[in-house]
Structure formats: structure tokens, C-alpha cells
Amino acid sequence: MPDKTMSAEFNVTPQKVDAVVVGAGFAGLYMLYLLRDKLKLNVVALEAADGVGGVWYWNRYPGARCDIAAAHYSYSFSKELEQEWVWPEKYPDQPTILKYLEHVADRFDLTRDIQFDTRVEIAEFDDKEQRWLVTTKKGDQYSAQYFVPAVGILSDPKIPQIKGHENFKGGSCFSGRWPKEGVDFAGKNVGIIGTGATAVQAIPVIAETAAHLTVFQRTPYFAVPLQNKVMTEAEDKRMKASYAKIRKHDRESVGGMTLSEARPSAMADTPEQRKAHYEQRYKEGTFNLWVASYDDLIYDRESNETAAEFVRSKIRERVTDPEIAELLCPPKGITFGTKRQPCETGYFEAYNRDNVTLVDLNQTPIEEIVSEGMRTSDQTHELDYLIFATGYDAFTGSYLKMNITGRNGLALKDHWSNGPRSYFGLSVTGFPNMFIITGPQSPSAFYNFPLGIERHCDWIADCIVHTNGRGMAAVDVEQKREEEWVAKVTAIAEETLFPQASSWYMGDNIPGKPRAFAIYLGDGQVFYEMIEREAADKYPSYNFVPKGGEKTGTEASARVKT
Ligand code: NAP
């Protein structure tokens, strides 16, 4: 971290802007567009990478692909953009989504206001000036009225510290920091740690080119087919003609995308009815089995076990060696869908290949990385390349890395010491004029991200218009409102099986991280109605500070309702 006193030497006067946006992924690009082109503010976006794309910039691993259909997983704010862009597949791959975001950046001339290769190191609220002072790793400083981290919930890599890593003579990388030039696996012995959503996509693709692929599995996952397909010209035309209907339906749906309809209870159906229903949802692919088969799967262990057993039966059908099939089946006690359901294409068939080996780390744990590969308790697996598909410090990691301090020197890491807290995943008490996008306690990972992002950004832009329009310097959410909202989100989650499972949703993948379920599990449509009501009622949960308010009066008397 740069020394704050030193950083003044790099740039004596901070550059004054209306807003700093951090990140140039789906959220950062749209936020920049809205604030600059619709609100006519002076905005800079700071991006650590050398290009736009966010997670779609970093996740270049083989097989990376979106598991929400492009008809939903795309911007809806521009009809022209919808009509001109061609999605070649139903579920687009990473290169296509990256090209799309690059196209968006060019089309709306966003790149000129993005500082690339620029990582935010410190962001602090200046109580006297009612402005944010943002310092980058290079030492540049920006003074901004508004600070909008658009950093996503899964962008802080978690690479386990394994003894001996420094001795490995082969190559290695983290899945979400894939080398831009790619990696040629031809003739190589490759190892991969992890079997989550990332690895499940990468494994079948890498197996096709590597001489040998060794998968180090700690926990088997309930992976379900994606059912991707190439889009024909006729389908593309139909999609383009239906966008208005698709978007309307998405906005009115629970998760911001169109899925099949769930039945109320698995236990209310006969075993035959259940099987037929699960078969249908499995065939439909993506998240249909998970969220659109039975409503009670996430509440009721007995119901959940019927879906779990159905997926196990599919794994046993698809994997020819029964012993390997058993290792790939999550055992009883692991509930279906309480860890994120990976969507796969040929994942289980990859284990039928002669060049793929599955290592069960529960039987033979990792001991250390040695110069020639990975030593587990029973043998050394020779490797030329090792991939860490080991996940992220979700929800909080990328925010805390920016060393954010709010009013009266309150550090975000202290405010979040028992888990992340926010109002609607938009505002954090004590951090005035800071807006987060699809943050913790919003529907976030349980809602179609591009649509959730647009709805959050639209709300933020409206709130800024309101604040500026009334001549206010700052806007901050009341503590009581944040407390009530966090309690509500937690109470909804407590009703479900999620807190009983071990997952990144709960922070379990990061040693020492406080357990908290930070996703609003209620109906997404209801959520967005709530935030829209907050705006329509002129932000009753917020306090506003008039310009000069903090300088002239006590904090309490200076804050007003507008
Ligand atoms: P993840 O779901 O957290 O999976 C990490 C994997 O690494 C798990 O199998 C985990 O095992 C294993 N692991 C971690 N530390 C380990 C260690 N020390 N030793 C052995 N194994 C270890 O991470 P991810 O697969 O990158 O996915 C993260 C999220 O990104 C997904 O859940 C999804 O939301 C998103 N994603 C989306 C897409 C998409 O849209 N298409 C694609 C990829 C990812 P345990 O389970 O035992 O902890």
C-alpha cells in the first residue's frame, strides 16, 4: 500500500471529479455510461486490468462460459445494442462475452474515461469536505463526491498456501488469472485443484488436449448439464424480435431470467412423478433442476435428498467405472444446491477417458508440492502444469482490499468484522456517497447479474440526481435501516438449508471468515419493488447532509431529510 503521506508527492493536487467508479466489467461500464452520459457528470473509472470485461476479462480458462442464456445475460438498456449484436451460442463462451463488452465500451465511447492498469489502494471519506479521496497503487489521487466500487462479488482469488509451491518446476496459474496468451497443454501432464463451477467447465476441455489430466477433488459437486446449443439465424431473428417480451418477463421474475415453473413440494409427488419431473428439468439444463423443480428443495432435507439422489443416479449412468462414479457422487449429508450448482458439458464423461485421473483428497490428502509435481499421502503425481481452480473470497474480499474508510475514520473491515452489512446491497451506513452494485444482502448471485446490475445502477443514478438536485453534499443510510435489512436477509436464509451447508455463500472457504449468508433469498421482483419504493418515497431510510453542513453544525443537526 502506498504511504499516504508519500502519495501526495506523486500528485500534489488530487484530480477533482464528480464520481470515481472502480471496475470496468458489466457493472462499471454501465455505471460509467449512466453517470457520464445521462447525468452529465465528470467521471473516471479505474480498472486494474489492461482492458474492459471484469470477470470476463480475467476468466480465460478453457471452457469458461456463461450458464445463463445470452437472451437474459446481456444489457437491456440499449435496443440498438440488442439488435446489432449476434450471439452465436445460447450460452456464450468467455471470448464472446469479452468481445461483447469491448464492443459496448467502443460503441458508447466509454474507454476514454477508463484508467486501465490502475488498482485502487485506499479510499477514504473526508468528513470536512464531504468527498472521497481515492488513491491508486501508482500514487494518483482523485477527489470525488461519489465513490462507486463496481468490483463484483467473485473477483478476489483464493489460492491455498500449499507447502513447497515455490519448488515446483512446472507452470501454474489461478483459473481467474489465466494468461492472456493462453496455455498450450499438448503433450503435458496437467493437474487441477478444485471441482467447483470453474473446474467443471475446464476439465472436459483441458482433457481433450493434455497428455494427462489429474483432478484433485476435495468435495464432489452436484453438476447438471448446461444444454448449450449453437444459435441458428432464425433463432437469432426470433430472439431479436422478442427482446421486449423477454426483458419484461425477466424483470417480473424471481431471479431476473426465464426458467421453468417449479412445483411446490417434492414430497407431494409420487416417486414416479418426481423422476419424470426431474428428468424433464435435467433435460432443460442450466438452473432448471436447481431452482425450478420443487420449491421446497432448499427448505426440506427429505425433499432435497430426492433431487440429490436423482443427480447421483445420473452420475452413475454417465461414468463407466463404478468406483470413480461413487467418488464423483456427493455423499448423503451434502445437500443439493446449497453449494452453487455447476453447469457442465461432458464433465462426467471426461472421467471415462484414459488420460484423466481422479484423486480423492479425502483418502489421499495433499502433502506438498514438489519440484516434479504434487505429492499426496500415497504417491507423487508428476505434473508439468498446475491449475488452481480454488475459488474466491466472495462478497467482501475485493472491497476490503481497497482499504475503505468512511465517516469518522470507520474502516469497512471493522464495520464488516462480523460479516458484510449493507442496505439493499447498495449502501453501507457510515460510508456516505459510496454506492455498491449488487452487493451483499442484495439478490446478487441469485439473480441474473446484468439485469440486477442495471437495476442497481439505475437506482444509484436516481439517488445521485436527487441528492445533487436538492443541493446536498452527502447521502448516508440510517444505521437502523441497515440493521433491519441485514436481520431480514439473515432470517430468510435461516429458514433454508443454506446456513447448514459449507460453501462460499457462507464464507466457509476462507479460514477465519465470519459465517454469514449475504444473499437476499426472497423474490427478486419484490426486492426491486422495495428499492424502487425507497426512491419513489424520496429515500426515507437515508439522511442527507447539506453542502457545508458538517462544517457549520453538529453532525446531527446538519443532517436532514429531503
Ligand atoms: P468454488 O466454487 O469456490 O470451487 C473451488 C474448488 O476448489 C472447490 O472444489 C474446493 O473444494 C476446491 N478447493 C479450494 N481450496 C482447496 C484446497 N486447499 N485443497 C483442495 N481443494 C480446494 O470456485 P469456482 O469453481 O471458481 O467458482 C466460484 C463461483 O464462480 C461459482 O460458484 C459461480 O458462482 C461462479 N462461476 C460462474 C461460472 C459461470 O457463470 N459460468 C463459471 C465459473 C464460476 P471444496 O468444495 O471442498 O471447498
mmCIF file with all atom_site columns, C-alpha atoms and ligand atoms in Angstrom, residues 56 59 61 64-68 73 154 158 160-162 174-175 193-201 216-221 287 339-341 361 366 389-392 445 502 504-505 509, ligand 1:
data_model
loop_
_atom_site.group_PDB
_atom_site.id
_atom_site.type_symbol
_atom_site.label_atom_id
_atom_site.label_alt_id
_atom_site.label_comp_id
_atom_site.label_asym_id
_atom_site.label_entity_id
_atom_site.label_seq_id
_atom_site.pdbx_PDB_ins_code
_atom_site.Cartn_x
_atom_site.Cartn_y
_atom_site.Cartn_z
_atom_site.occupancy
_atom_site.B_iso_or_equiv
_atom_site.pdbx_formal_charge
_atom_site.auth_seq_id
_atom_site.auth_comp_id
_atom_site.auth_asym_id
_atom_site.auth_atom_id
_atom_site.pdbx_PDB_model_num
ATOM   1  C CA  . TRP A 1 56  ? -14.918 -11.955 -18.306 1.00 0.00 ? 56  TRP A CA  1
ATOM   2  C CA  . ASN A 1 59  ? -11.547 -15.837 -16.548 1.00 0.00 ? 59  ASN A CA  1
ATOM   3  C CA  . TYR A 1 61  ? -9.584  -20.601 -18.680 1.00 0.00 ? 61  TYR A CA  1
ATOM   4  C CA  . ALA A 1 64  ? -15.206 -20.650 -19.498 1.00 0.00 ? 64  ALA A CA  1
ATOM   5  C CA  . ARG A 1 65  ? -18.767 -19.895 -20.425 1.00 0.00 ? 65  ARG A CA  1
ATOM   6  C CA  . CYS A 1 66  ? -21.857 -18.258 -19.016 1.00 0.00 ? 66  CYS A CA  1
ATOM   7  C CA  . ASP A 1 67  ? -24.560 -20.537 -17.697 1.00 0.00 ? 67  ASP A CA  1
ATOM   8  C CA  . ILE A 1 68  ? -27.372 -18.056 -18.140 1.00 0.00 ? 68  ILE A CA  1
ATOM   9  C CA  . TYR A 1 73  ? -27.371 -12.358 -19.698 1.00 0.00 ? 73  TYR A CA  1
ATOM   10 C CA  . LEU A 1 154 ? -16.236 -13.003 -7.046  1.00 0.00 ? 154 LEU A CA  1
ATOM   11 C CA  . LYS A 1 158 ? -8.230  -17.525 -3.127  1.00 0.00 ? 158 LYS A CA  1
ATOM   12 C CA  . PRO A 1 160 ? -4.343  -22.012 -0.982  1.00 0.00 ? 160 PRO A CA  1
ATOM   13 C CA  . GLN A 1 161 ? -0.873  -21.853 0.500   1.00 0.00 ? 161 GLN A CA  1
ATOM   14 C CA  . ILE A 1 162 ? 0.476   -25.322 -0.192  1.00 0.00 ? 162 ILE A CA  1
ATOM   15 C CA  . PHE A 1 174 ? -5.136  -19.457 -10.916 1.00 0.00 ? 174 PHE A CA  1
ATOM   16 C CA  . SER A 1 175 ? -8.188  -20.087 -13.095 1.00 0.00 ? 175 SER A CA  1
ATOM   17 C CA  . ILE A 1 193 ? -7.171  -28.462 -7.825  1.00 0.00 ? 193 ILE A CA  1
ATOM   18 C CA  . GLY A 1 194 ? -10.902 -27.963 -7.341  1.00 0.00 ? 194 GLY A CA  1
ATOM   19 C CA  . THR A 1 195 ? -14.151 -29.296 -8.750  1.00 0.00 ? 195 THR A CA  1
ATOM   20 C CA  . GLY A 1 196 ? -16.434 -26.241 -8.422  1.00 0.00 ? 196 GLY A CA  1
ATOM   21 C CA  . ALA A 1 197 ? -18.209 -24.418 -11.266 1.00 0.00 ? 197 ALA A CA  1
ATOM   22 C CA  . THR A 1 198 ? -14.908 -23.318 -12.830 1.00 0.00 ? 198 THR A CA  1
ATOM   23 C CA  . ALA A 1 199 ? -13.156 -26.691 -12.806 1.00 0.00 ? 199 ALA A CA  1
ATOM   24 C CA  . VAL A 1 200 ? -16.283 -28.465 -14.038 1.00 0.00 ? 200 VAL A CA  1
ATOM   25 C CA  . GLN A 1 201 ? -16.129 -26.289 -17.168 1.00 0.00 ? 201 GLN A CA  1
ATOM   26 C CA  . PHE A 1 216 ? -7.535  -33.218 -7.189  1.00 0.00 ? 216 PHE A CA  1
ATOM   27 C CA  . GLN A 1 217 ? -11.010 -33.350 -5.668  1.00 0.00 ? 217 GLN A CA  1
ATOM   28 C CA  . ARG A 1 218 ? -11.884 -32.482 -2.087  1.00 0.00 ? 218 ARG A CA  1
ATOM   29 C CA  . THR A 1 219 ? -15.676 -32.284 -2.424  1.00 0.00 ? 219 THR A CA  1
ATOM   30 C CA  . PRO A 1 220 ? -17.730 -33.727 -5.282  1.00 0.00 ? 220 PRO A CA  1
ATOM   31 C CA  . TYR A 1 221 ? -20.373 -31.384 -6.712  1.00 0.00 ? 221 TYR A CA  1
ATOM   32 C CA  . PHE A 1 287 ? -30.527 -23.988 -13.352 1.00 0.00 ? 287 PHE A CA  1
ATOM   33 C CA  . LYS A 1 339 ? -23.275 -25.088 -2.809  1.00 0.00 ? 339 LYS A CA  1
ATOM   34 C CA  . ARG A 1 340 ? -23.563 -23.387 -6.190  1.00 0.00 ? 340 ARG A CA  1
ATOM   35 C CA  . GLN A 1 341 ? -24.733 -25.934 -8.777  1.00 0.00 ? 341 GLN A CA  1
ATOM   36 C CA  . LEU A 1 361 ? -8.113  -35.832 -1.436  1.00 0.00 ? 361 LEU A CA  1
ATOM   37 C CA  . ILE A 1 366 ? -2.121  -33.249 -0.422  1.00 0.00 ? 366 ILE A CA  1
ATOM   38 C CA  . ALA A 1 389 ? -9.499  -23.562 -9.579  1.00 0.00 ? 389 ALA A CA  1
ATOM   39 C CA  . THR A 1 390 ? -9.871  -22.858 -5.908  1.00 0.00 ? 390 THR A CA  1
ATOM   40 C CA  . GLY A 1 391 ? -12.417 -20.055 -5.761  1.00 0.00 ? 391 GLY A CA  1
ATOM   41 C CA  . TYR A 1 392 ? -12.705 -16.572 -4.305  1.00 0.00 ? 392 TYR A CA  1
ATOM   42 C CA  . ALA A 1 445 ? -25.691 -14.378 -7.115  1.00 0.00 ? 445 ALA A CA  1
ATOM   43 C CA  . SER A 1 502 ? -20.425 -25.456 3.886   1.00 0.00 ? 502 SER A CA  1
ATOM   44 C CA  . TRP A 1 504 ? -18.522 -19.827 -0.281  1.00 0.00 ? 504 TRP A CA  1
ATOM   45 C CA  . TYR A 1 505 ? -22.032 -18.428 0.120   1.00 0.00 ? 505 TYR A CA  1
ATOM   46 C CA  . ASN A 1 509 ? -13.915 -21.368 2.026   1.00 0.00 ? 509 ASN A CA  1
HETATM 47 P P1  . NAP B 2 .   ? -15.516 -22.632 -5.929  1.00 0.00 ? 1   NAP B P1  1
HETATM 48 O O1  . NAP B 2 .   ? -16.890 -22.938 -6.288  1.00 0.00 ? 1   NAP B O1  1
HETATM 49 O O2  . NAP B 2 .   ? -15.253 -21.947 -4.641  1.00 0.00 ? 1   NAP B O2  1
HETATM 50 O O3  . NAP B 2 .   ? -14.715 -24.007 -6.005  1.00 0.00 ? 1   NAP B O3  1
HETATM 51 C C1  . NAP B 2 .   ? -13.411 -24.069 -5.534  1.00 0.00 ? 1   NAP B C1  1
HETATM 52 C C2  . NAP B 2 .   ? -12.952 -25.502 -5.600  1.00 0.00 ? 1   NAP B C2  1
HETATM 53 O O4  . NAP B 2 .   ? -11.627 -25.584 -5.106  1.00 0.00 ? 1   NAP B O4  1
HETATM 54 C C3  . NAP B 2 .   ? -13.771 -26.448 -4.726  1.00 0.00 ? 1   NAP B C3  1
HETATM 55 O O5  . NAP B 2 .   ? -13.857 -27.678 -5.342  1.00 0.00 ? 1   NAP B O5  1
HETATM 56 C C4  . NAP B 2 .   ? -12.947 -26.507 -3.453  1.00 0.00 ? 1   NAP B C4  1
HETATM 57 O O6  . NAP B 2 .   ? -13.188 -27.654 -2.690  1.00 0.00 ? 1   NAP B O6  1
HETATM 58 C C5  . NAP B 2 .   ? -11.558 -26.525 -4.037  1.00 0.00 ? 1   NAP B C5  1
HETATM 59 N N1  . NAP B 2 .   ? -10.544 -26.091 -3.109  1.00 0.00 ? 1   NAP B N1  1
HETATM 60 C C6  . NAP B 2 .   ? -10.369 -24.869 -2.574  1.00 0.00 ? 1   NAP B C6  1
HETATM 61 N N2  . NAP B 2 .   ? -9.295  -24.868 -1.757  1.00 0.00 ? 1   NAP B N2  1
HETATM 62 C C7  . NAP B 2 .   ? -8.783  -26.106 -1.790  1.00 0.00 ? 1   NAP B C7  1
HETATM 63 C C8  . NAP B 2 .   ? -7.691  -26.748 -1.154  1.00 0.00 ? 1   NAP B C8  1
HETATM 64 N N3  . NAP B 2 .   ? -6.907  -26.079 -0.303  1.00 0.00 ? 1   NAP B N3  1
HETATM 65 N N4  . NAP B 2 .   ? -7.455  -28.051 -1.401  1.00 0.00 ? 1   NAP B N4  1
HETATM 66 C C9  . NAP B 2 .   ? -8.270  -28.721 -2.251  1.00 0.00 ? 1   NAP B C9  1
HETATM 67 N N5  . NAP B 2 .   ? -9.325  -28.197 -2.881  1.00 0.00 ? 1   NAP B N5  1
HETATM 68 C C10 . NAP B 2 .   ? -9.580  -26.896 -2.646  1.00 0.00 ? 1   NAP B C10 1
HETATM 69 O O7  . NAP B 2 .   ? -14.782 -21.745 -7.042  1.00 0.00 ? 1   NAP B O7  1
HETATM 70 P P2  . NAP B 2 .   ? -15.084 -21.680 -8.602  1.00 0.00 ? 1   NAP B P2  1
HETATM 71 O O8  . NAP B 2 .   ? -15.234 -23.027 -9.159  1.00 0.00 ? 1   NAP B O8  1
HETATM 72 O O9  . NAP B 2 .   ? -14.082 -20.764 -9.181  1.00 0.00 ? 1   NAP B O9  1
HETATM 73 O O10 . NAP B 2 .   ? -16.492 -20.993 -8.680  1.00 0.00 ? 1   NAP B O10 1
HETATM 74 C C11 . NAP B 2 .   ? -16.796 -19.830 -7.899  1.00 0.00 ? 1   NAP B C11 1
HETATM 75 C C12 . NAP B 2 .   ? -18.090 -19.248 -8.368  1.00 0.00 ? 1   NAP B C12 1
HETATM 76 O O11 . NAP B 2 .   ? -17.864 -18.512 -9.562  1.00 0.00 ? 1   NAP B O11 1
HETATM 77 C C13 . NAP B 2 .   ? -19.153 -20.253 -8.748  1.00 0.00 ? 1   NAP B C13 1
HETATM 78 O O12 . NAP B 2 .   ? -19.800 -20.811 -7.662  1.00 0.00 ? 1   NAP B O12 1
HETATM 79 C C14 . NAP B 2 .   ? -20.037 -19.421 -9.630  1.00 0.00 ? 1   NAP B C14 1
HETATM 80 O O13 . NAP B 2 .   ? -20.903 -18.626 -8.898  1.00 0.00 ? 1   NAP B O13 1
HETATM 81 C C15 . NAP B 2 .   ? -19.020 -18.557 -10.353 1.00 0.00 ? 1   NAP B C15 1
HETATM 82 N N6  . NAP B 2 .   ? -18.722 -19.160 -11.672 1.00 0.00 ? 1   NAP B N6  1
HETATM 83 C C16 . NAP B 2 .   ? -19.630 -18.951 -12.649 1.00 0.00 ? 1   NAP B C16 1
HETATM 84 C C17 . NAP B 2 .   ? -19.444 -19.503 -13.876 1.00 0.00 ? 1   NAP B C17 1
HETATM 85 C C18 . NAP B 2 .   ? -20.454 -19.267 -14.944 1.00 0.00 ? 1   NAP B C18 1
HETATM 86 O O14 . NAP B 2 .   ? -21.290 -18.435 -14.906 1.00 0.00 ? 1   NAP B O14 1
HETATM 87 N N7  . NAP B 2 .   ? -20.424 -19.999 -15.937 1.00 0.00 ? 1   NAP B N7  1
HETATM 88 C C19 . NAP B 2 .   ? -18.330 -20.289 -14.117 1.00 0.00 ? 1   NAP B C19 1
HETATM 89 C C20 . NAP B 2 .   ? -17.411 -20.474 -13.099 1.00 0.00 ? 1   NAP B C20 1
HETATM 90 C C21 . NAP B 2 .   ? -17.621 -19.905 -11.872 1.00 0.00 ? 1   NAP B C21 1
HETATM 91 P P3  . NAP B 2 .   ? -14.321 -27.628 -1.537  1.00 0.00 ? 1   NAP B P3  1
HETATM 92 O O15 . NAP B 2 .   ? -15.636 -27.623 -2.233  1.00 0.00 ? 1   NAP B O15 1
HETATM 93 O O16 . NAP B 2 .   ? -14.042 -28.844 -0.739  1.00 0.00 ? 1   NAP B O16 1
HETATM 94 O O17 . NAP B 2 .   ? -14.094 -26.371 -0.752  1.00 0.00 ? 1   NAP B O17 1
#
